[in-house]
PDB file of C-alpha atoms in Angstrom:
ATOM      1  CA  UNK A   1     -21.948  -5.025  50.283  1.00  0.00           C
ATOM      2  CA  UNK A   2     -24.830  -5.611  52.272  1.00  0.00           C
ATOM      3  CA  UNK A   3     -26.277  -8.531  53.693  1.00  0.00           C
ATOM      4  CA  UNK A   4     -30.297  -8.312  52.803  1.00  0.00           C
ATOM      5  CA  UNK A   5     -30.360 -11.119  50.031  1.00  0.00           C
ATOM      6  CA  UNK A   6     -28.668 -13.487  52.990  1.00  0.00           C
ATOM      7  CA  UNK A   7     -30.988 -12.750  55.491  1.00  0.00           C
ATOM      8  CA  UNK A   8     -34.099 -12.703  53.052  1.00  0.00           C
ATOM      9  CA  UNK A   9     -32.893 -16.280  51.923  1.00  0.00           C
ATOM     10  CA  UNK A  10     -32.503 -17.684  55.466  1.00  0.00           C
ATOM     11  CA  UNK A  11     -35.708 -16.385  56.205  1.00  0.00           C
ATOM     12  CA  UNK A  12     -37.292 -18.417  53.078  1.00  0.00           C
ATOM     13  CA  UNK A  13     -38.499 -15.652  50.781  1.00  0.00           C
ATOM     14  CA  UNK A  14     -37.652 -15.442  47.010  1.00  0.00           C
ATOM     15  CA  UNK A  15     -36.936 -11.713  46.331  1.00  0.00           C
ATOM     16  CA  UNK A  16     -40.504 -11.100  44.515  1.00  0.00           C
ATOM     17  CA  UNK A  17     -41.882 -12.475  48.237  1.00  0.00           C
ATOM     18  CA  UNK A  18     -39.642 -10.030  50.141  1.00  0.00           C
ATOM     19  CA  UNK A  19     -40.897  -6.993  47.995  1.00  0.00           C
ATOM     20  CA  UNK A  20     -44.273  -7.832  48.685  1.00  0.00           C
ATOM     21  CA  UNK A  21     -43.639  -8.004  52.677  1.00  0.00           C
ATOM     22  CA  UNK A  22     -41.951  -4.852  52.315  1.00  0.00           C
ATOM     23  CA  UNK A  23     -43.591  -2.815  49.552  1.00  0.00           C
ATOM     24  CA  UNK A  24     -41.148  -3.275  47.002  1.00  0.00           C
ATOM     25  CA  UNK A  25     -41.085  -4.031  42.937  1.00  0.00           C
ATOM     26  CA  UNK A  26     -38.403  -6.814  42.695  1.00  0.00           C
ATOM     27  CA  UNK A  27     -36.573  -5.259  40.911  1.00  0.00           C
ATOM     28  CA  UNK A  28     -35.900  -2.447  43.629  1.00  0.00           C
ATOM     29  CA  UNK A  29     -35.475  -5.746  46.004  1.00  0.00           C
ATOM     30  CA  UNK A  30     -32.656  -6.797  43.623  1.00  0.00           C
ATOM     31  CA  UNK A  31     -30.970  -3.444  43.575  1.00  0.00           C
ATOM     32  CA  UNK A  32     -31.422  -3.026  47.135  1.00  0.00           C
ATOM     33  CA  UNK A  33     -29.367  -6.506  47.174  1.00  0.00           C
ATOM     34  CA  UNK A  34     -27.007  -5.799  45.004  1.00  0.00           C
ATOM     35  CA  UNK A  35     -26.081  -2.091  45.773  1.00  0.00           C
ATOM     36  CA  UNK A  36     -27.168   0.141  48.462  1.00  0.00           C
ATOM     37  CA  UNK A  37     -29.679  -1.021  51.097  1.00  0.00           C
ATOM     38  CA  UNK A  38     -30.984   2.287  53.125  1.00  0.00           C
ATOM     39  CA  UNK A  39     -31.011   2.877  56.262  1.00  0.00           C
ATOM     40  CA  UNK A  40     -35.270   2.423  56.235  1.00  0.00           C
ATOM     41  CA  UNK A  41     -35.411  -0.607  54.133  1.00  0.00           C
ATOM     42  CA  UNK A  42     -32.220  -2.101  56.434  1.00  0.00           C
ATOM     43  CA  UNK A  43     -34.466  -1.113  59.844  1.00  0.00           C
ATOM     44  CA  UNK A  44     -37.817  -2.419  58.482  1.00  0.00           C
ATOM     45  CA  UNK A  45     -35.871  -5.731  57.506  1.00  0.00           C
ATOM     46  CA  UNK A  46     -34.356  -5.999  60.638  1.00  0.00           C
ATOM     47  CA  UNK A  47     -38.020  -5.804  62.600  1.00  0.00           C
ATOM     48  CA  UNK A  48     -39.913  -8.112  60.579  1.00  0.00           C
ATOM     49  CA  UNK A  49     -37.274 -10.677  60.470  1.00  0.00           C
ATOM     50  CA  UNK A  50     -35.785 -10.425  64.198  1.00  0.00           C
ATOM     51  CA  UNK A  51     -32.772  -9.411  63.373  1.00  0.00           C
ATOM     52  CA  UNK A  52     -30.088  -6.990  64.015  1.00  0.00           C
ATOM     53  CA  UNK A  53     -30.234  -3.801  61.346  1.00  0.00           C
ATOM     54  CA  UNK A  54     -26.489  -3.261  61.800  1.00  0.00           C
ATOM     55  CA  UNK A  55     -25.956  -6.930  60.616  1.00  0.00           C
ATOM     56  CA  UNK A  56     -28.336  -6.385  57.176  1.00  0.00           C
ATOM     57  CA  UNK A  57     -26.625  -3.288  56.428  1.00  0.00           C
ATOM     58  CA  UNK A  58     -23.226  -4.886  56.917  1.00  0.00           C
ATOM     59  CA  UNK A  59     -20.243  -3.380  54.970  1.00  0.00           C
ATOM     60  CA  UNK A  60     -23.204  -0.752  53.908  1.00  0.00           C
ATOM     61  CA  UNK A  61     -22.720   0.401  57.277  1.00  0.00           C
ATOM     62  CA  UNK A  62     -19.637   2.038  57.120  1.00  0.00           C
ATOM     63  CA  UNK A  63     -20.722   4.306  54.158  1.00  0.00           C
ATOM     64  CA  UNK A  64     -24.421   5.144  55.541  1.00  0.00           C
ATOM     65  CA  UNK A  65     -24.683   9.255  55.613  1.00  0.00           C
ATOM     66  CA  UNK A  66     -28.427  10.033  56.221  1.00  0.00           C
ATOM     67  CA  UNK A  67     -30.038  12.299  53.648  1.00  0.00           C
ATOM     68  CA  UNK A  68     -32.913  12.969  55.310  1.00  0.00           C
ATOM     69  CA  UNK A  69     -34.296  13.707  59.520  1.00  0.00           C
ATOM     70  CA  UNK A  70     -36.123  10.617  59.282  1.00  0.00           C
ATOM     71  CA  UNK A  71     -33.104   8.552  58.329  1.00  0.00           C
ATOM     72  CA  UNK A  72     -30.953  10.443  61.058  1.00  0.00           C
ATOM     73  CA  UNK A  73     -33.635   9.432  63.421  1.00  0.00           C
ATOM     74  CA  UNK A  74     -33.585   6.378  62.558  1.00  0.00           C
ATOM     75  CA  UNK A  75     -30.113   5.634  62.999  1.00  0.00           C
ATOM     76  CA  UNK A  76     -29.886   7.461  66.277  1.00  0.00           C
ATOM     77  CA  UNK A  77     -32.207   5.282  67.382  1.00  0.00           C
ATOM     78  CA  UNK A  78     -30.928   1.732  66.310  1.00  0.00           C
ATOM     79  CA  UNK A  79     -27.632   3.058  68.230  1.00  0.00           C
ATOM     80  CA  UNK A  80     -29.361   3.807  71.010  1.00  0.00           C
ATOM     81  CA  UNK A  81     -30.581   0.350  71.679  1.00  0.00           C
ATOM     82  CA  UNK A  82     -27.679  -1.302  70.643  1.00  0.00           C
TER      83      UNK A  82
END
């Protein structure tokens, strides 16, 4: 499981909030919670928040494949400046 619905929480946003910030329905916010956060929603999280991307996507982490360039690219470059 991930950890976006803790870190949306201790940053004071209800869900509906968070999906705005983001560009989310809240429903997709509460799937996102409750499921699979990507790899995109986990980075974008992580920079408007000031927060670690690794620590959102959490267990979610360890079963991250990228489907597409961007989300390779993306991860590449969150390990790079680990």
């Amino acid at each position: 499981m991930n950890n976006l619905a803790f870190f949306r929480v201790k940053h004071g946003l209800t869900q509906k909030e968070f999906g705005e910030m983001v560009g989310m329905h809240v429903h997709a916010v509460g799937y996102a919670e409750n499921h699979h956060c990507t790899v995109k929603l986990a980075k974008q999280t992580a920079e408007a928040f000031g927060e670690n991307a690794f620590d959102i996507l959490g267990a979610d982490v360890l079963k991250v494949f990228p489907k597409t360039e961007e989300e390779k690219q993306i991860i590449i470059n969150m390990i790079k400046n680990l």
